CSV table of C-alpha atoms in Angstrom, one decimal:
chain,number,residue,atom,x,y,z
A,240,UNK,CA,-0.1,0.0,0.1
A,241,UNK,CA,2.9,2.1,0.5
A,242,UNK,CA,5.6,2.5,-2.3
A,243,UNK,CA,8.5,4.6,-3.9
A,244,UNK,CA,9.1,4.0,-7.5
A,245,UNK,CA,11.2,5.5,-10.6
A,246,UNK,CA,8.1,5.0,-13.6
A,247,UNK,CA,5.2,6.8,-14.6
A,248,UNK,CA,1.7,6.7,-12.0
A,249,UNK,CA,-1.0,4.7,-12.6
A,250,UNK,CA,-3.8,6.7,-11.0
A,251,UNK,CA,-6.1,3.2,-11.1
A,252,UNK,CA,-3.8,0.9,-9.7
A,253,UNK,CA,-4.0,3.4,-6.8
A,254,UNK,CA,-7.7,3.4,-6.5
A,255,UNK,CA,-8.2,-0.3,-6.9
A,256,UNK,CA,-5.7,-0.9,-4.1
A,257,UNK,CA,-8.1,0.7,-1.9
A,258,UNK,CA,-11.8,0.0,-3.0
A,259,UNK,CA,-13.6,-2.3,-1.3
A,260,UNK,CA,-17.4,-3.7,-1.0
A,261,UNK,CA,-18.1,-1.5,2.1
A,262,UNK,CA,-16.7,1.4,1.2
A,263,UNK,CA,-18.8,4.2,-0.3
A,264,UNK,CA,-16.5,6.8,-1.0
A,265,UNK,CA,-13.2,7.7,-2.7
A,266,UNK,CA,-10.3,10.6,-2.0
A,267,UNK,CA,-7.9,10.5,-3.8
A,268,UNK,CA,-4.9,13.4,-4.4
A,269,UNK,CA,-2.8,14.2,-7.0
A,270,UNK,CA,0.8,15.9,-6.6
A,271,UNK,CA,2.1,16.9,-10.6
A,272,UNK,CA,4.5,19.2,-11.8
A,273,UNK,CA,4.1,22.7,-12.7
A,274,UNK,CA,4.9,24.9,-15.3
A,275,UNK,CA,6.2,27.7,-13.0
A,276,UNK,CA,7.4,28.6,-9.9
A,277,UNK,CA,6.8,32.0,-8.6
A,278,UNK,CA,7.8,33.6,-12.3
A,279,UNK,CA,10.9,30.5,-12.8
A,280,UNK,CA,9.8,28.2,-16.0
A,281,UNK,CA,10.5,24.8,-14.7
A,282,UNK,CA,11.6,22.0,-17.4
A,283,UNK,CA,11.1,18.9,-15.0
A,284,UNK,CA,10.4,18.6,-10.8
A,285,UNK,CA,13.7,16.1,-9.7
A,286,UNK,CA,12.7,13.2,-7.0
A,287,UNK,CA,15.3,11.5,-4.0
A,288,UNK,CA,14.1,10.1,-1.7
A,289,UNK,CA,15.6,8.2,1.6
A,290,UNK,CA,13.5,4.7,0.7
A,291,UNK,CA,13.8,2.6,3.6
A,292,UNK,CA,13.0,5.7,6.3
A,293,UNK,CA,10.8,6.6,3.6
A,294,UNK,CA,8.4,3.7,4.0
A,295,UNK,CA,8.6,4.1,7.2
A,296,UNK,CA,7.1,7.6,7.2
A,297,UNK,CA,4.4,6.5,4.6
A,298,UNK,CA,3.4,3.7,7.3
A,299,UNK,CA,3.4,5.7,10.4
A,300,UNK,CA,0.9,8.2,8.6
A,301,UNK,CA,-1.1,5.4,7.1
A,302,UNK,CA,-1.2,3.6,11.0
A,303,UNK,CA,-2.4,7.5,12.0
A,304,UNK,CA,-4.7,8.5,9.6
A,305,UNK,CA,-6.5,5.3,10.0
A,306,UNK,CA,-6.1,6.0,13.8
A,307,UNK,CA,-7.8,9.3,13.7
A,308,UNK,CA,-10.2,8.6,10.7
A,309,UNK,CA,-13.0,6.5,10.4
A,310,UNK,CA,-11.6,4.8,7.2
A,311,UNK,CA,-11.2,1.3,5.4
A,312,UNK,CA,-7.7,1.4,3.0
A,313,UNK,CA,-5.1,4.2,2.3
A,314,UNK,CA,-2.4,3.8,0.0
A,315,UNK,CA,0.6,5.9,-0.9
A,316,UNK,CA,2.8,6.2,-3.8
A,317,UNK,CA,5.5,8.1,-4.5
A,318,UNK,CA,7.7,8.7,-8.0
A,319,UNK,CA,11.1,9.5,-7.8
A,320,UNK,CA,13.8,10.5,-10.3
A,321,UNK,CA,12.7,13.3,-13.2
A,322,UNK,CA,9.1,13.7,-13.1
A,323,UNK,CA,8.1,16.5,-16.2
A,324,UNK,CA,5.4,18.9,-16.0
A,325,UNK,CA,1.9,17.6,-15.7
A,326,UNK,CA,3.0,14.0,-15.0
A,327,UNK,CA,2.4,13.1,-11.0
A,328,UNK,CA,4.3,12.9,-8.3
A,329,UNK,CA,2.6,11.5,-5.7
A,330,UNK,CA,-0.7,10.0,-5.3
A,331,UNK,CA,-2.7,9.0,-1.9
A,332,UNK,CA,-6.2,7.1,-2.5
A,333,UNK,CA,-8.5,7.1,1.0
A,334,UNK,CA,-11.5,4.8,0.7
A,335,UNK,CA,-14.0,4.7,3.5
A,336,UNK,CA,-17.6,4.4,4.4
A,337,UNK,CA,-18.6,8.0,3.8
A,338,UNK,CA,-17.0,11.1,2.4
A,339,UNK,CA,-15.8,13.3,4.9
A,340,UNK,CA,-13.3,11.3,6.7
A,341,UNK,CA,-11.5,9.6,3.5
A,342,UNK,CA,-11.4,14.2,2.5
A,343,UNK,CA,-10.1,14.6,5.8
A,344,UNK,CA,-8.1,12.0,5.7
A,345,UNK,CA,-6.5,12.3,2.8
A,346,UNK,CA,-5.3,15.8,3.5
A,347,UNK,CA,-3.9,14.3,7.2
A,348,UNK,CA,-2.0,12.0,4.9
A,349,UNK,CA,-0.6,14.8,1.7
A,350,UNK,CA,-0.4,17.1,4.8
A,351,UNK,CA,1.9,15.2,7.2
A,352,UNK,CA,3.7,13.3,3.9
A,353,UNK,CA,5.6,16.9,2.8
A,354,UNK,CA,6.9,17.1,6.7
A,355,UNK,CA,7.9,13.7,7.5
A,356,UNK,CA,8.2,11.6,5.2
A,357,UNK,CA,11.6,12.2,3.4
A,358,UNK,CA,12.2,12.8,0.1
A,359,UNK,CA,13.2,16.3,-1.4
A,360,UNK,CA,12.7,17.8,-5.0
A,361,UNK,CA,15.5,19.8,-7.0
A,362,UNK,CA,14.0,22.4,-9.8
A,363,UNK,CA,15.2,21.9,-13.2
A,364,UNK,CA,14.8,25.6,-14.9
A,365,UNK,CA,14.9,26.2,-18.5
A,366,UNK,CA,17.4,29.2,-17.5
A,367,UNK,CA,19.7,26.1,-16.5
A,368,UNK,CA,19.4,26.7,-12.6
A,369,UNK,CA,19.0,23.4,-10.6
A,370,UNK,CA,17.0,24.7,-6.7
A,371,UNK,CA,16.7,22.1,-4.3
A,372,UNK,CA,12.9,23.6,-2.3
A,373,UNK,CA,12.2,23.2,1.1
A,374,UNK,CA,8.4,22.2,1.4
A,375,UNK,CA,8.2,24.5,4.9
A,376,UNK,CA,9.2,28.1,3.3
A,377,UNK,CA,10.8,29.1,7.1
A,378,UNK,CA,13.6,26.5,6.2
A,379,UNK,CA,14.7,27.0,3.1
B,166,UNK,CA,32.7,2.8,17.6
B,167,UNK,CA,33.0,3.5,13.8
B,168,UNK,CA,29.0,4.6,12.5
B,169,UNK,CA,28.0,4.8,9.2
B,170,UNK,CA,26.2,8.3,8.1
B,171,UNK,CA,23.9,8.6,5.1
B,172,UNK,CA,23.5,11.6,3.4
B,173,UNK,CA,20.4,13.5,0.9
B,174,UNK,CA,19.7,16.0,-1.6
B,175,UNK,CA,22.0,19.1,-0.9
B,176,UNK,CA,23.8,17.5,1.9
B,177,UNK,CA,24.6,14.5,-0.2
B,178,UNK,CA,25.7,17.8,-3.5
B,179,UNK,CA,27.9,19.5,-0.9
B,180,UNK,CA,29.7,16.4,0.3
B,181,UNK,CA,30.1,14.9,-2.3
B,182,UNK,CA,29.1,11.6,-1.8
B,183,UNK,CA,26.1,9.5,-0.4
B,184,UNK,CA,27.1,8.3,2.8
B,185,UNK,CA,30.0,8.2,5.0
B,186,UNK,CA,32.0,6.0,8.0
B,187,UNK,CA,33.0,8.3,11.1
B,188,UNK,CA,35.1,7.4,13.9
B,189,UNK,CA,33.1,8.1,17.1
B,190,UNK,CA,33.0,7.7,20.9
B,191,UNK,CA,31.0,5.6,22.9
B,192,UNK,CA,27.8,7.8,23.8
B,193,UNK,CA,28.8,9.9,20.9
B,194,UNK,CA,25.3,12.3,20.7
B,195,UNK,CA,24.1,13.5,17.8
B,196,UNK,CA,25.5,17.0,18.6
B,197,UNK,CA,28.8,15.5,18.9
B,198,UNK,CA,27.3,13.9,15.0
B,199,UNK,CA,27.7,17.0,13.5
B,200,UNK,CA,30.2,18.6,15.0
B,201,UNK,CA,32.8,15.7,13.5
B,202,UNK,CA,30.6,15.6,10.3
B,203,UNK,CA,31.3,19.8,9.8
B,204,UNK,CA,34.8,19.0,10.5
B,205,UNK,CA,35.4,16.9,8.1
B,206,UNK,CA,33.6,18.9,5.8
B,207,UNK,CA,33.6,22.3,6.7
B,208,UNK,CA,31.2,23.1,3.3
B,209,UNK,CA,28.2,22.0,5.5
B,210,UNK,CA,28.9,24.6,8.1
B,211,UNK,CA,25.8,27.5,8.4
B,212,UNK,CA,23.1,24.7,7.3
B,213,UNK,CA,23.3,22.5,11.1
B,214,UNK,CA,20.4,24.9,12.0
B,215,UNK,CA,18.1,23.3,9.6
B,216,UNK,CA,19.6,20.1,9.8
B,217,UNK,CA,17.3,16.4,10.5
B,218,UNK,CA,18.8,13.9,11.9
B,219,UNK,CA,17.1,10.7,12.3
B,220,UNK,CA,18.3,7.0,13.3
B,221,UNK,CA,16.9,4.0,12.2
B,222,UNK,CA,14.5,5.1,10.1
B,223,UNK,CA,13.0,7.6,13.3
B,224,UNK,CA,13.8,10.9,13.3
B,225,UNK,CA,16.1,12.0,17.0
B,226,UNK,CA,16.8,15.0,18.4
B,227,UNK,CA,21.3,16.5,18.3
B,228,UNK,CA,21.2,15.6,21.7
B,229,UNK,CA,19.9,11.4,21.5
B,230,UNK,CA,22.5,9.5,21.7
B,231,UNK,CA,23.8,7.2,18.5
B,232,UNK,CA,23.7,3.9,18.8
B,233,UNK,CA,26.0,1.5,18.1
B,234,UNK,CA,25.6,-0.5,14.5
B,235,UNK,CA,22.1,2.5,14.1
B,236,UNK,CA,22.1,4.1,10.6
B,237,UNK,CA,22.2,7.2,11.1
B,238,UNK,CA,20.8,9.9,8.3
B,239,UNK,CA,21.9,14.0,7.8
B,240,UNK,CA,19.3,15.9,5.2
B,241,UNK,CA,17.8,19.0,4.4
B,242,UNK,CA,14.0,19.6,5.6
B,243,UNK,CA,11.9,17.3,3.4
B,244,UNK,CA,10.0,18.1,0.4
B,245,UNK,CA,8.6,15.8,-1.2
B,246,UNK,CA,5.1,15.4,-2.7
C,148,UNK,CA,-16.4,18.3,-18.6
C,149,UNK,CA,-20.3,17.9,-17.1
C,150,UNK,CA,-21.3,14.1,-18.3
C,151,UNK,CA,-23.6,11.6,-17.5
C,152,UNK,CA,-22.7,7.9,-18.7
C,153,UNK,CA,-24.7,4.3,-18.7
C,154,UNK,CA,-21.2,2.7,-18.7
C,155,UNK,CA,-18.7,2.0,-16.5
C,156,UNK,CA,-16.0,5.8,-16.1
C,157,UNK,CA,-12.7,5.8,-16.4
C,158,UNK,CA,-10.6,7.7,-13.6
C,159,UNK,CA,-7.9,8.0,-15.2
C,160,UNK,CA,-9.6,9.9,-18.3
C,161,UNK,CA,-11.7,12.2,-15.8
C,162,UNK,CA,-8.0,13.5,-13.9
C,163,UNK,CA,-6.9,14.0,-17.3
C,164,UNK,CA,-9.5,16.2,-18.1
C,165,UNK,CA,-8.4,19.0,-15.5
C,166,UNK,CA,-4.8,18.4,-15.8
C,167,UNK,CA,-2.6,21.4,-16.5
C,168,UNK,CA,0.1,22.9,-17.0
C,169,UNK,CA,-0.6,25.5,-14.2
C,170,UNK,CA,-1.8,22.9,-11.5
C,171,UNK,CA,0.0,21.1,-9.1
C,172,UNK,CA,-2.9,19.2,-7.5
C,173,UNK,CA,-5.6,17.5,-8.4
C,174,UNK,CA,-8.3,16.1,-5.3
C,175,UNK,CA,-10.5,13.4,-7.2
C,176,UNK,CA,-13.8,12.3,-5.1
C,177,UNK,CA,-14.8,9.2,-6.2
C,178,UNK,CA,-18.1,7.4,-5.4
C,179,UNK,CA,-18.6,3.7,-4.7
C,180,UNK,CA,-21.1,1.5,-4.5
C,181,UNK,CA,-21.1,0.1,-0.8
C,182,UNK,CA,-22.0,-3.9,0.3
C,183,UNK,CA,-24.7,-2.7,3.3
C,184,UNK,CA,-27.0,0.0,3.8
C,185,UNK,CA,-27.9,-0.5,7.9
C,186,UNK,CA,-27.9,-3.8,8.1
C,187,UNK,CA,-29.5,-4.7,5.4
C,188,UNK,CA,-27.3,-6.2,2.4
C,189,UNK,CA,-27.2,-4.5,-1.4
C,190,UNK,CA,-27.2,-6.2,-4.5
C,191,UNK,CA,-26.9,-3.0,-6.8
C,192,UNK,CA,-28.3,0.6,-6.6
C,193,UNK,CA,-30.0,1.6,-9.4
C,194,UNK,CA,-29.6,5.6,-10.9
C,195,UNK,CA,-31.9,7.7,-12.9
C,196,UNK,CA,-31.1,11.3,-13.9
C,197,UNK,CA,-33.3,14.1,-15.4
C,198,UNK,CA,-30.0,14.8,-17.5
C,199,UNK,CA,-30.4,17.5,-20.0
C,200,UNK,CA,-31.2,19.6,-16.4
C,201,UNK,CA,-28.4,17.2,-14.0
C,202,UNK,CA,-26.2,18.9,-16.5
C,203,UNK,CA,-27.6,22.0,-15.7
C,204,UNK,CA,-26.6,21.7,-11.9
C,205,UNK,CA,-23.5,20.6,-12.8
C,206,UNK,CA,-22.4,23.4,-15.0
C,207,UNK,CA,-23.0,25.6,-12.0
C,208,UNK,CA,-21.4,23.7,-9.2
C,209,UNK,CA,-18.8,24.0,-12.0
C,210,UNK,CA,-19.9,27.3,-12.6
C,211,UNK,CA,-20.4,28.2,-8.4
C,212,UNK,CA,-16.7,26.2,-7.8
C,213,UNK,CA,-14.4,28.1,-9.4
C,214,UNK,CA,-15.5,31.4,-8.6
C,215,UNK,CA,-15.1,30.4,-4.8
C,216,UNK,CA,-12.1,28.5,-4.9
C,217,UNK,CA,-8.7,29.4,-6.9
C,218,UNK,CA,-9.2,26.6,-9.1
C,219,UNK,CA,-8.0,26.0,-12.9
C,220,UNK,CA,-10.5,22.6,-14.2
C,221,UNK,CA,-13.7,21.3,-12.3
C,222,UNK,CA,-15.0,17.4,-14.3
C,223,UNK,CA,-18.4,15.7,-13.3
C,224,UNK,CA,-19.5,12.7,-15.0
C,225,UNK,CA,-22.1,11.0,-13.0
C,226,UNK,CA,-23.1,7.0,-13.9
C,227,UNK,CA,-26.9,5.8,-14.4
C,228,UNK,CA,-28.8,2.3,-14.8
C,229,UNK,CA,-27.4,-0.2,-12.2
C,230,UNK,CA,-23.9,-0.3,-10.4
C,231,UNK,CA,-22.9,-3.0,-8.6
C,232,UNK,CA,-20.8,-3.5,-5.5
C,233,UNK,CA,-17.7,-1.7,-5.8
C,234,UNK,CA,-18.5,0.5,-8.7
C,235,UNK,CA,-17.7,3.5,-9.3
C,236,UNK,CA,-21.2,6.1,-9.7
C,237,UNK,CA,-19.6,9.5,-9.8
C,238,UNK,CA,-16.1,10.8,-10.2
C,239,UNK,CA,-15.5,14.6,-9.6
C,240,UNK,CA,-11.9,15.2,-10.3
C,241,UNK,CA,-10.5,19.0,-9.6
C,242,UNK,CA,-7.1,21.5,-10.4
C,243,UNK,CA,-5.8,23.9,-8.9
C,244,UNK,CA,-2.4,25.3,-8.5
C,245,UNK,CA,-1.8,24.3,-5.0
C,246,UNK,CA,-3.7,21.5,-2.4
C,247,UNK,CA,-5.7,23.9,-0.4
C,248,UNK,CA,-8.1,24.7,-3.3
C,249,UNK,CA,-9.0,21.3,-5.0
C,250,UNK,CA,-9.4,19.7,-2.1
C,251,UNK,CA,-11.8,22.2,-0.9
C,252,UNK,CA,-13.5,22.4,-4.9
C,253,UNK,CA,-14.1,19.1,-4.7
C,254,UNK,CA,-16.3,18.9,-1.7
C,255,UNK,CA,-17.9,21.4,-2.6
C,256,UNK,CA,-18.7,19.9,-5.5
C,257,UNK,CA,-19.9,16.9,-4.3
C,258,UNK,CA,-21.7,18.7,-1.2
C,259,UNK,CA,-24.0,20.8,-3.7
C,260,UNK,CA,-24.0,18.0,-6.4
C,261,UNK,CA,-26.3,15.2,-3.6
C,262,UNK,CA,-28.7,19.0,-2.6
C,263,UNK,CA,-28.8,19.9,-5.8
C,264,UNK,CA,-28.6,17.8,-9.3
C,265,UNK,CA,-31.7,15.6,-10.9
C,266,UNK,CA,-29.9,11.9,-9.6
C,267,UNK,CA,-31.8,9.8,-8.2
C,268,UNK,CA,-30.2,5.8,-6.6
C,269,UNK,CA,-33.0,3.3,-5.4
C,270,UNK,CA,-31.3,0.7,-3.6
C,271,UNK,CA,-32.1,-3.5,-5.0
C,272,UNK,CA,-31.4,-5.4,-2.0
C,273,UNK,CA,-30.7,-9.3,-1.6
C,274,UNK,CA,-34.4,-10.1,0.0
C,275,UNK,CA,-35.6,-9.0,-3.1
C,276,UNK,CA,-36.7,-5.3,-1.5
C,277,UNK,CA,-36.2,-1.9,-3.3
C,278,UNK,CA,-36.5,1.7,-2.0
C,279,UNK,CA,-35.3,5.0,-3.2
C,280,UNK,CA,-33.3,7.0,-1.8
C,281,UNK,CA,-32.7,10.2,0.8
C,282,UNK,CA,-29.7,11.7,0.7
C,283,UNK,CA,-31.7,14.3,3.1
C,284,UNK,CA,-32.9,12.1,5.8
C,285,UNK,CA,-35.2,15.2,7.1
C,286,UNK,CA,-36.8,14.9,3.6
C,287,UNK,CA,-37.2,11.1,3.4
D,258,UNK,CA,-52.6,25.9,-22.1
D,259,UNK,CA,-51.0,23.0,-22.5
D,260,UNK,CA,-48.4,21.4,-20.3
D,261,UNK,CA,-45.9,19.1,-20.7
D,262,UNK,CA,-44.9,17.5,-16.8
D,263,UNK,CA,-42.2,15.1,-16.2
D,264,UNK,CA,-42.0,13.8,-13.3
D,265,UNK,CA,-38.9,11.0,-12.0
D,266,UNK,CA,-38.2,8.6,-9.4
D,267,UNK,CA,-40.3,7.3,-7.5
D,268,UNK,CA,-43.0,9.8,-8.4
D,269,UNK,CA,-42.8,8.0,-12.3
D,270,UNK,CA,-43.4,4.7,-10.2
D,271,UNK,CA,-46.7,5.5,-8.8
D,272,UNK,CA,-47.7,7.6,-11.8
D,273,UNK,CA,-46.6,4.6,-14.3
D,274,UNK,CA,-45.3,7.6,-16.9
D,275,UNK,CA,-42.6,10.3,-16.7
D,276,UNK,CA,-44.0,12.4,-19.2
D,277,UNK,CA,-47.8,13.9,-17.9
D,278,UNK,CA,-49.8,16.6,-20.5
D,279,UNK,CA,-51.8,19.2,-18.3
D,280,UNK,CA,-54.2,21.5,-19.6
D,281,UNK,CA,-53.6,25.0,-17.2
D,282,UNK,CA,-54.6,28.5,-17.4
D,283,UNK,CA,-53.0,31.5,-17.6
D,284,UNK,CA,-50.7,32.7,-14.8
D,285,UNK,CA,-51.0,29.7,-13.2
D,286,UNK,CA,-48.6,28.8,-10.8
D,287,UNK,CA,-46.6,25.5,-9.4
D,288,UNK,CA,-49.1,25.0,-6.6
D,289,UNK,CA,-51.8,25.4,-9.3
D,290,UNK,CA,-49.7,22.4,-11.4
D,291,UNK,CA,-49.6,20.8,-7.6
D,292,UNK,CA,-53.4,20.4,-7.6
D,293,UNK,CA,-54.0,19.7,-10.9
D,294,UNK,CA,-51.7,17.0,-10.8
D,295,UNK,CA,-53.1,15.6,-7.2
D,296,UNK,CA,-56.6,15.6,-8.8
D,297,UNK,CA,-55.3,13.3,-11.6
D,298,UNK,CA,-53.4,10.6,-9.7
D,299,UNK,CA,-54.3,11.0,-6.4
D,300,UNK,CA,-51.3,8.2,-5.1
D,301,UNK,CA,-49.0,11.3,-5.2
D,302,UNK,CA,-50.7,12.9,-2.4
D,303,UNK,CA,-48.6,12.9,0.4
D,304,UNK,CA,-45.7,13.5,-1.2
D,305,UNK,CA,-46.3,16.9,-1.9
D,306,UNK,CA,-44.5,18.0,0.9
D,307,UNK,CA,-40.7,17.1,-0.4
D,308,UNK,CA,-42.1,17.5,-3.6
D,309,UNK,CA,-39.6,19.9,-5.8
D,310,UNK,CA,-40.5,22.0,-8.8
D,311,UNK,CA,-38.2,22.6,-11.6
D,312,UNK,CA,-39.4,25.3,-15.1
D,313,UNK,CA,-36.3,24.7,-17.7
D,314,UNK,CA,-34.4,23.3,-16.2
D,315,UNK,CA,-34.1,25.8,-13.3
D,316,UNK,CA,-35.5,24.7,-9.5
D,317,UNK,CA,-39.0,27.5,-8.5
D,318,UNK,CA,-40.8,27.5,-5.6
D,319,UNK,CA,-44.6,26.3,-5.8
D,320,UNK,CA,-45.4,30.0,-6.1
D,321,UNK,CA,-43.9,30.7,-9.1
D,322,UNK,CA,-45.8,31.6,-12.5
D,323,UNK,CA,-45.6,28.5,-14.9
D,324,UNK,CA,-45.0,29.8,-18.1
D,325,UNK,CA,-46.2,28.8,-21.5
D,326,UNK,CA,-43.6,26.1,-23.8
D,327,UNK,CA,-42.0,25.6,-20.3
D,328,UNK,CA,-40.8,22.3,-19.5
D,329,UNK,CA,-41.5,21.7,-16.1
D,330,UNK,CA,-40.4,18.5,-13.8
D,331,UNK,CA,-41.6,17.2,-11.0
D,332,UNK,CA,-38.9,14.8,-8.8
D,333,UNK,CA,-38.6,13.9,-4.7
D,334,UNK,CA,-35.5,14.9,-2.8
D,335,UNK,CA,-32.2,14.8,-5.1
D,336,UNK,CA,-30.2,11.4,-3.9
D,337,UNK,CA,-26.9,11.2,-6.6
D,338,UNK,CA,-23.6,10.5,-6.0
């Protein structure tokens, strides 16, 4: 249910993982590479992970989400390597009996992933510059 | 004790390697480890205030004691998603 | 971007519709048939629509979401006819520069769809009973 | 004026048809239309308190005036999703 891959993510296969006859709702979050950061044009994002710890943290997020919200299943897939514009870097899917806990848990999972999971991105800009990004601007 | 330290992202680029072997005395803390790293790689000085430390895949504070044979990692704030 | 279909919904094709080089986040809601309602076992749900008004209301929801939230694109597909357990009845996908407005708009859209869009569901139970459902329990 | 009224879901099942032609006087309101429907189809009496009305694909209140050639629909609370 928690994986790091170095190729394109198939969204349907992630939502299929959380399908359950008891689930009436699936909420998903899909992270995509944007063309601009501020006013700088992006070629692609380059992701690097500390894989064993990243999987451990994703499992922890899953366990915390299951404890805090009335959900059935949660799956997280993050891609590493170069991710071009409009390509998907991360998919989180959460199933639940009802939609509110599915939304809450999905949002919780992406918020917490951005805080805890040891993955880093570097922006490759069209002007040739490369820039490591911090999710938390205070820490830049 | 000999400790293997993994480094990632910007820190890895500054050091030029993703894995460093360090000799630490028994009972050394994360702070001792960071000091030793800075002594060996002065180019990472100035980054310490935001560096994260992990031991065996769990975040630790800089005052935590480093356990023999643990996998230690040092990295900048994460930016996945 | 707004459609009613009488066959299985391909989730990837709906998220592809809202993809944009300026969008960093896509939030989706997927409605699925559950196996139980209370303690009654369900065979399938049977959906009926007033199609022209349903599309009109979906477009209105899309326009309201675009006005209220900082989003790029929104797509809504609802299936009618028989929808078996674990099959998808509705998909809403919203793209935005950032994740918060994508989540907010997606949740707004499904909440408002359940209030305004003229589509009705009937539960076919394993005991042979059939029951029309009201989303708002006060109105049952 | 002759008005075509679409009905859906439970109401359609009760009436046994999805489309009814009604004769209404000029200036008739939604309430007049509902009364006429109940006179023709007594089996829908008792459902009126929750019935929804639309004209040309927009919700209307029961006191709205029915416009000639408009598409009117009567239906129970929606339950899509």
